Amino acid sequence: MEIEVNANFKLTGIFDPPTRVFLDGKKITLKKLLERLDAMWDSVHILRDGDLSDDIEELCVNGRRHFFLPNRLETPLKNKDEVWIELYMAPLGGG
């Protein structure tokens, strides 16, 4: 299964959105995709203790916010679905 992941951040040499993530299995959920992404990244955490991290400002599947999806993180994904991840980034101090 191929899922397109886009985000408001880039991790040089690791994650350059938009990118396609390939997952094998019968029942791929949003949570499984996020676990896969978390395993790729050391500095960004989408999940904490099995739930969405406080660092995530917005998470959408095909334009629908995950909070409005009936199954939230357990939402099944289909081939060619699009996922948007918006990370909250505190402003840096300075002028």
Tab-separated table of N, CA and C in Angstrom:
chain	number	residue	atom	x	y	z
A	1	MET	N	0.849	-1.172	0.000
A	1	MET	CA	0.000	0.000	0.000
A	1	MET	C	0.894	1.234	0.000
A	2	GLU	N	0.486	2.216	-0.758
A	2	GLU	CA	1.250	3.458	-0.887
A	2	GLU	C	0.437	4.619	-0.321
A	3	ILE	N	1.035	5.332	0.650
A	3	ILE	CA	0.396	6.491	1.273
A	3	ILE	C	1.276	7.707	1.026
A	4	GLU	N	0.681	8.799	0.597
A	4	GLU	CA	1.440	10.035	0.429
A	4	GLU	C	1.392	10.828	1.729
A	5	VAL	N	2.572	11.182	2.233
A	5	VAL	CA	2.669	11.933	3.482
A	5	VAL	C	3.262	13.300	3.176
A	6	ASN	N	2.563	14.326	3.603
A	6	ASN	CA	3.029	15.690	3.453
A	6	ASN	C	3.059	16.322	4.838
A	7	ALA	N	3.885	17.335	5.004
A	7	ALA	CA	4.037	17.936	6.328
A	7	ALA	C	4.545	19.361	6.206
A	8	ASN	N	4.502	20.074	7.329
A	8	ASN	CA	5.015	21.442	7.359
A	8	ASN	C	6.461	21.474	7.852
A	9	PHE	N	7.147	20.336	7.840
A	9	PHE	CA	8.542	20.274	8.267
A	9	PHE	C	9.304	19.298	7.365
A	10	LYS	N	10.603	19.406	7.407
A	10	LYS	CA	11.489	18.567	6.611
A	10	LYS	C	12.639	18.130	7.509
A	11	LEU	N	13.043	16.871	7.389
A	11	LEU	CA	14.202	16.353	8.104
A	11	LEU	C	15.239	15.987	7.050
A	12	THR	N	16.246	16.812	6.889
A	12	THR	CA	17.221	16.657	5.823
A	12	THR	C	17.822	15.260	5.809
A	13	GLY	N	17.739	14.636	4.635
A	13	GLY	CA	18.286	13.305	4.438
A	13	GLY	C	17.416	12.179	4.971
A	14	ILE	N	16.316	12.525	5.653
A	14	ILE	CA	15.454	11.496	6.245
A	14	ILE	C	14.026	11.597	5.716
A	15	PHE	N	13.497	12.822	5.711
A	15	PHE	CA	12.105	13.036	5.328
A	15	PHE	C	11.998	14.342	4.563
A	16	ASP	N	11.630	14.237	3.292
A	16	ASP	CA	11.513	15.405	2.428
A	16	ASP	C	10.118	15.379	1.793
A	17	PRO	N	9.148	16.007	2.451
A	17	PRO	CA	7.767	15.919	1.972
A	17	PRO	C	7.540	16.713	0.690
A	18	PRO	N	6.538	16.347	-0.093
A	18	PRO	CA	5.709	15.163	0.077
A	18	PRO	C	6.500	13.906	-0.300
A	19	THR	N	6.213	12.833	0.396
A	19	THR	CA	6.891	11.572	0.133
A	19	THR	C	5.886	10.431	0.191
A	20	ARG	N	6.233	9.358	-0.461
A	20	ARG	CA	5.381	8.172	-0.442
A	20	ARG	C	5.945	7.173	0.549
A	21	VAL	N	5.069	6.625	1.359
A	21	VAL	CA	5.446	5.594	2.324
A	21	VAL	C	4.740	4.317	1.905
A	22	PHE	N	5.514	3.251	1.813
A	22	PHE	CA	4.973	1.960	1.409
A	22	PHE	C	4.835	1.068	2.642
A	23	LEU	N	3.634	0.507	2.819
A	23	LEU	CA	3.336	-0.354	3.963
A	23	LEU	C	2.750	-1.667	3.471
A	24	ASP	N	3.180	-2.759	4.096
A	24	ASP	CA	2.637	-4.074	3.779
A	24	ASP	C	1.687	-4.502	4.876
A	25	GLY	N	0.689	-5.262	4.508
A	25	GLY	CA	-0.233	-5.798	5.492
A	25	GLY	C	-1.663	-5.668	5.019
A	26	LYS	N	-2.536	-6.365	5.720
A	26	LYS	CA	-3.953	-6.359	5.349
A	26	LYS	C	-4.684	-5.151	5.904
A	27	LYS	N	-4.491	-4.882	7.186
A	27	LYS	CA	-5.225	-3.780	7.826
A	27	LYS	C	-4.221	-2.715	8.265
A	28	ILE	N	-4.035	-1.723	7.414
A	28	ILE	CA	-3.136	-0.619	7.723
A	28	ILE	C	-3.985	0.525	8.259
A	29	THR	N	-3.652	0.973	9.454
A	29	THR	CA	-4.376	2.079	10.071
A	29	THR	C	-3.488	3.320	10.096
A	30	LEU	N	-4.116	4.439	10.399
A	30	LEU	CA	-3.374	5.682	10.559
A	30	LEU	C	-2.308	5.524	11.634
A	31	LYS	N	-2.642	4.848	12.716
A	31	LYS	CA	-1.694	4.647	13.807
A	31	LYS	C	-0.481	3.838	13.352
A	32	LYS	N	-0.696	2.806	12.533
A	32	LYS	CA	0.433	2.003	12.031
A	32	LYS	C	1.354	2.845	11.158
A	33	LEU	N	0.768	3.720	10.346
A	33	LEU	CA	1.580	4.623	9.535
A	33	LEU	C	2.411	5.536	10.426
A	34	LEU	N	1.784	6.104	11.447
A	34	LEU	CA	2.491	7.022	12.342
A	34	LEU	C	3.581	6.300	13.132
A	35	GLU	N	3.334	5.057	13.520
A	35	GLU	CA	4.373	4.268	14.193
A	35	GLU	C	5.563	4.045	13.269
A	36	ARG	N	5.281	3.798	12.010
A	36	ARG	CA	6.357	3.613	11.019
A	36	ARG	C	7.174	4.885	10.873
A	37	LEU	N	6.498	6.025	10.789
A	37	LEU	CA	7.203	7.304	10.665
A	37	LEU	C	8.020	7.593	11.923
A	38	ASP	N	7.446	7.358	13.088
A	38	ASP	CA	8.171	7.567	14.346
A	38	ASP	C	9.449	6.744	14.398
A	39	ALA	N	9.404	5.532	13.869
A	39	ALA	CA	10.581	4.656	13.873
A	39	ALA	C	11.689	5.203	12.974
A	40	MET	N	11.319	6.017	11.989
A	40	MET	CA	12.302	6.594	11.061
A	40	MET	C	12.984	7.835	11.638
A	41	TRP	N	12.327	8.511	12.571
A	41	TRP	CA	12.787	9.814	13.040
A	41	TRP	C	13.215	9.749	14.496
A	42	ASP	N	14.341	10.386	14.804
A	42	ASP	CA	14.785	10.481	16.191
A	42	ASP	C	14.338	11.783	16.854
A	43	SER	N	14.226	12.843	16.074
A	43	SER	CA	13.996	14.166	16.651
A	43	SER	C	12.531	14.597	16.678
A	44	VAL	N	11.671	13.913	15.935
A	44	VAL	CA	10.261	14.262	15.883
A	44	VAL	C	9.467	13.051	16.348
A	45	HIS	N	8.511	13.282	17.250
A	45	HIS	CA	7.676	12.197	17.738
A	45	HIS	C	6.210	12.534	17.498
A	46	ILE	N	5.570	11.706	16.708
A	46	ILE	CA	4.165	11.913	16.403
A	46	ILE	C	3.293	11.278	17.474
A	47	LEU	N	3.728	10.124	17.961
A	47	LEU	CA	2.979	9.404	18.995
A	47	LEU	C	3.745	9.406	20.298
A	48	ARG	N	3.012	9.476	21.389
A	48	ARG	CA	3.574	9.313	22.745
A	48	ARG	C	2.590	8.471	23.536
A	49	ASP	N	3.074	7.378	24.070
A	49	ASP	CA	2.239	6.457	24.854
A	49	ASP	C	0.995	6.012	24.082
A	50	GLY	N	1.172	5.759	22.781
A	50	GLY	CA	0.080	5.245	21.965
A	50	GLY	C	-0.948	6.253	21.522
A	51	ASP	N	-0.742	7.522	21.852
A	51	ASP	CA	-1.684	8.564	21.451
A	51	ASP	C	-0.913	9.666	20.725
A	52	LEU	N	-1.622	10.587	20.150
A	52	LEU	CA	-1.007	11.677	19.410
A	52	LEU	C	-0.207	12.579	20.340
A	53	SER	N	1.007	12.889	19.954
A	53	SER	CA	1.892	13.742	20.738
A	53	SER	C	1.355	15.170	20.799
A	54	ASP	N	1.697	15.877	21.857
A	54	ASP	CA	1.317	17.282	21.992
A	54	ASP	C	2.025	18.165	20.969
A	55	ASP	N	3.075	17.650	20.338
A	55	ASP	CA	3.822	18.409	19.342
A	55	ASP	C	3.091	18.499	18.001
A	56	ILE	N	2.036	17.722	17.837
A	56	ILE	CA	1.310	17.703	16.570
A	56	ILE	C	0.145	18.680	16.638
A	57	GLU	N	0.197	19.656	15.758
A	57	GLU	CA	-0.841	20.693	15.692
A	57	GLU	C	-2.052	20.208	14.886
A	58	GLU	N	-1.783	19.487	13.800
A	58	GLU	CA	-2.837	19.067	12.882
A	58	GLU	C	-2.451	17.729	12.260
A	59	LEU	N	-3.426	16.864	12.097
A	59	LEU	CA	-3.246	15.573	11.440
A	59	LEU	C	-4.492	15.323	10.608
A	60	CYS	N	-4.313	15.163	9.306
A	60	CYS	CA	-5.463	14.994	8.407
A	60	CYS	C	-5.259	13.787	7.506
A	61	VAL	N	-6.358	13.147	7.170
A	61	VAL	CA	-6.373	12.075	6.180
A	61	VAL	C	-7.324	12.516	5.073
A	62	ASN	N	-6.773	12.660	3.878
A	62	ASN	CA	-7.564	13.107	2.721
A	62	ASN	C	-8.343	14.392	3.024
A	63	GLY	N	-7.685	15.306	3.730
A	63	GLY	CA	-8.270	16.601	4.028
A	63	GLY	C	-9.179	16.648	5.250
A	64	ARG	N	-9.424	15.513	5.883
A	64	ARG	CA	-10.287	15.473	7.072
A	64	ARG	C	-9.433	15.378	8.325
A	65	ARG	N	-9.674	16.285	9.260
A	65	ARG	CA	-8.927	16.275	10.527
A	65	ARG	C	-9.176	14.963	11.262
A	66	HIS	N	-8.121	14.432	11.848
A	66	HIS	CA	-8.232	13.119	12.481
A	66	HIS	C	-9.236	13.111	13.637
A	67	PHE	N	-9.459	14.253	14.285
A	67	PHE	CA	-10.424	14.320	15.383
A	67	PHE	C	-11.856	14.064	14.907
A	68	PHE	N	-12.106	14.294	13.620
A	68	PHE	CA	-13.449	14.109	13.076
A	68	PHE	C	-13.628	12.762	12.393
A	69	LEU	N	-12.575	11.966	12.329
A	69	LEU	CA	-12.684	10.628	11.762
A	69	LEU	C	-13.314	9.709	12.809
A	70	PRO	N	-14.275	8.879	12.440
A	70	PRO	CA	-14.969	8.040	13.420
A	70	PRO	C	-14.029	7.168	14.257
A	71	ASN	N	-12.968	6.673	13.655
A	71	ASN	CA	-12.056	5.771	14.366
A	71	ASN	C	-10.742	6.434	14.751
A	72	ARG	N	-10.644	7.740	14.551
A	72	ARG	CA	-9.433	8.505	14.884
A	72	ARG	C	-8.165	7.792	14.430
A	73	LEU	N	-7.269	7.433	15.337
A	73	LEU	CA	-5.987	6.817	14.961
A	73	LEU	C	-6.158	5.402	14.414
A	74	GLU	N	-7.274	4.775	14.695
A	74	GLU	CA	-7.528	3.420	14.186
A	74	GLU	C	-8.221	3.442	12.818
A	75	THR	N	-8.280	4.612	12.197
A	75	THR	CA	-8.882	4.748	10.876
A	75	THR	C	-8.107	3.912	9.868
A	76	PRO	N	-8.793	3.019	9.145
A	76	PRO	CA	-8.108	2.233	8.122
A	76	PRO	C	-7.703	3.132	6.955
A	77	LEU	N	-6.517	2.893	6.430
A	77	LEU	CA	-6.039	3.640	5.271
A	77	LEU	C	-6.194	2.792	4.016
A	78	LYS	N	-6.367	3.481	2.895
A	78	LYS	CA	-6.473	2.822	1.599
A	78	LYS	C	-5.304	3.276	0.729
A	79	ASN	N	-5.003	2.480	-0.270
A	79	ASN	CA	-3.952	2.813	-1.207
A	79	ASN	C	-4.189	4.214	-1.789
A	80	LYS	N	-3.134	5.004	-1.827
A	80	LYS	CA	-3.147	6.370	-2.392
A	80	LYS	C	-3.786	7.405	-1.476
A	81	ASP	N	-4.092	7.055	-0.217
A	81	ASP	CA	-4.577	8.064	0.724
A	81	ASP	C	-3.497	9.112	0.943
A	82	GLU	N	-3.921	10.309	1.340
A	82	GLU	CA	-2.994	11.403	1.607
A	82	GLU	C	-3.103	11.805	3.074
A	83	VAL	N	-1.947	11.890	3.727
A	83	VAL	CA	-1.893	12.245	5.142
A	83	VAL	C	-1.079	13.529	5.293
A	84	TRP	N	-1.623	14.461	6.047
A	84	TRP	CA	-0.961	15.736	6.341
A	84	TRP	C	-0.607	15.765	7.823
A	85	ILE	N	0.656	16.099	8.123
A	85	ILE	CA	1.116	16.211	9.500
A	85	ILE	C	1.646	17.621	9.699
A	86	GLU	N	1.066	18.326	10.654
A	86	GLU	CA	1.529	19.679	10.954
A	86	GLU	C	2.105	19.677	12.369
A	87	LEU	N	3.368	19.968	12.434
A	87	LEU	CA	4.088	19.970	13.698
A	87	LEU	C	4.046	21.372	14.310
A	88	TYR	N	3.769	21.429	15.600
A	88	TYR	CA	3.809	22.712	16.299
A	88	TYR	C	5.272	23.077	16.535
A	89	MET	N	5.662	24.252	16.092
A	89	MET	CA	7.035	24.707	16.283
A	89	MET	C	6.998	26.046	17.010
A	90	ALA	N	7.490	26.033	18.225
A	90	ALA	CA	7.528	27.267	19.010
A	90	ALA	C	8.466	28.254	18.337
A	91	PRO	N	8.096	29.519	18.307
A	91	PRO	CA	8.959	30.518	17.686
A	91	PRO	C	10.286	30.634	18.458
A	92	LEU	N	11.333	30.829	17.700
A	92	LEU	CA	12.648	31.030	18.308
A	92	LEU	C	12.781	32.476	18.763
A	93	GLY	N	13.488	32.691	19.852
A	93	GLY	CA	13.705	34.047	20.351
A	93	GLY	C	14.633	34.831	19.430
A	94	GLY	N	14.591	36.077	19.517
A	94	GLY	CA	15.468	36.903	18.689
A	94	GLY	C	14.703	38.028	18.031
A	95	GLY	N	15.388	38.747	17.182
A	95	GLY	CA	14.776	39.920	16.590
A	95	GLY	C	14.403	39.714	15.232
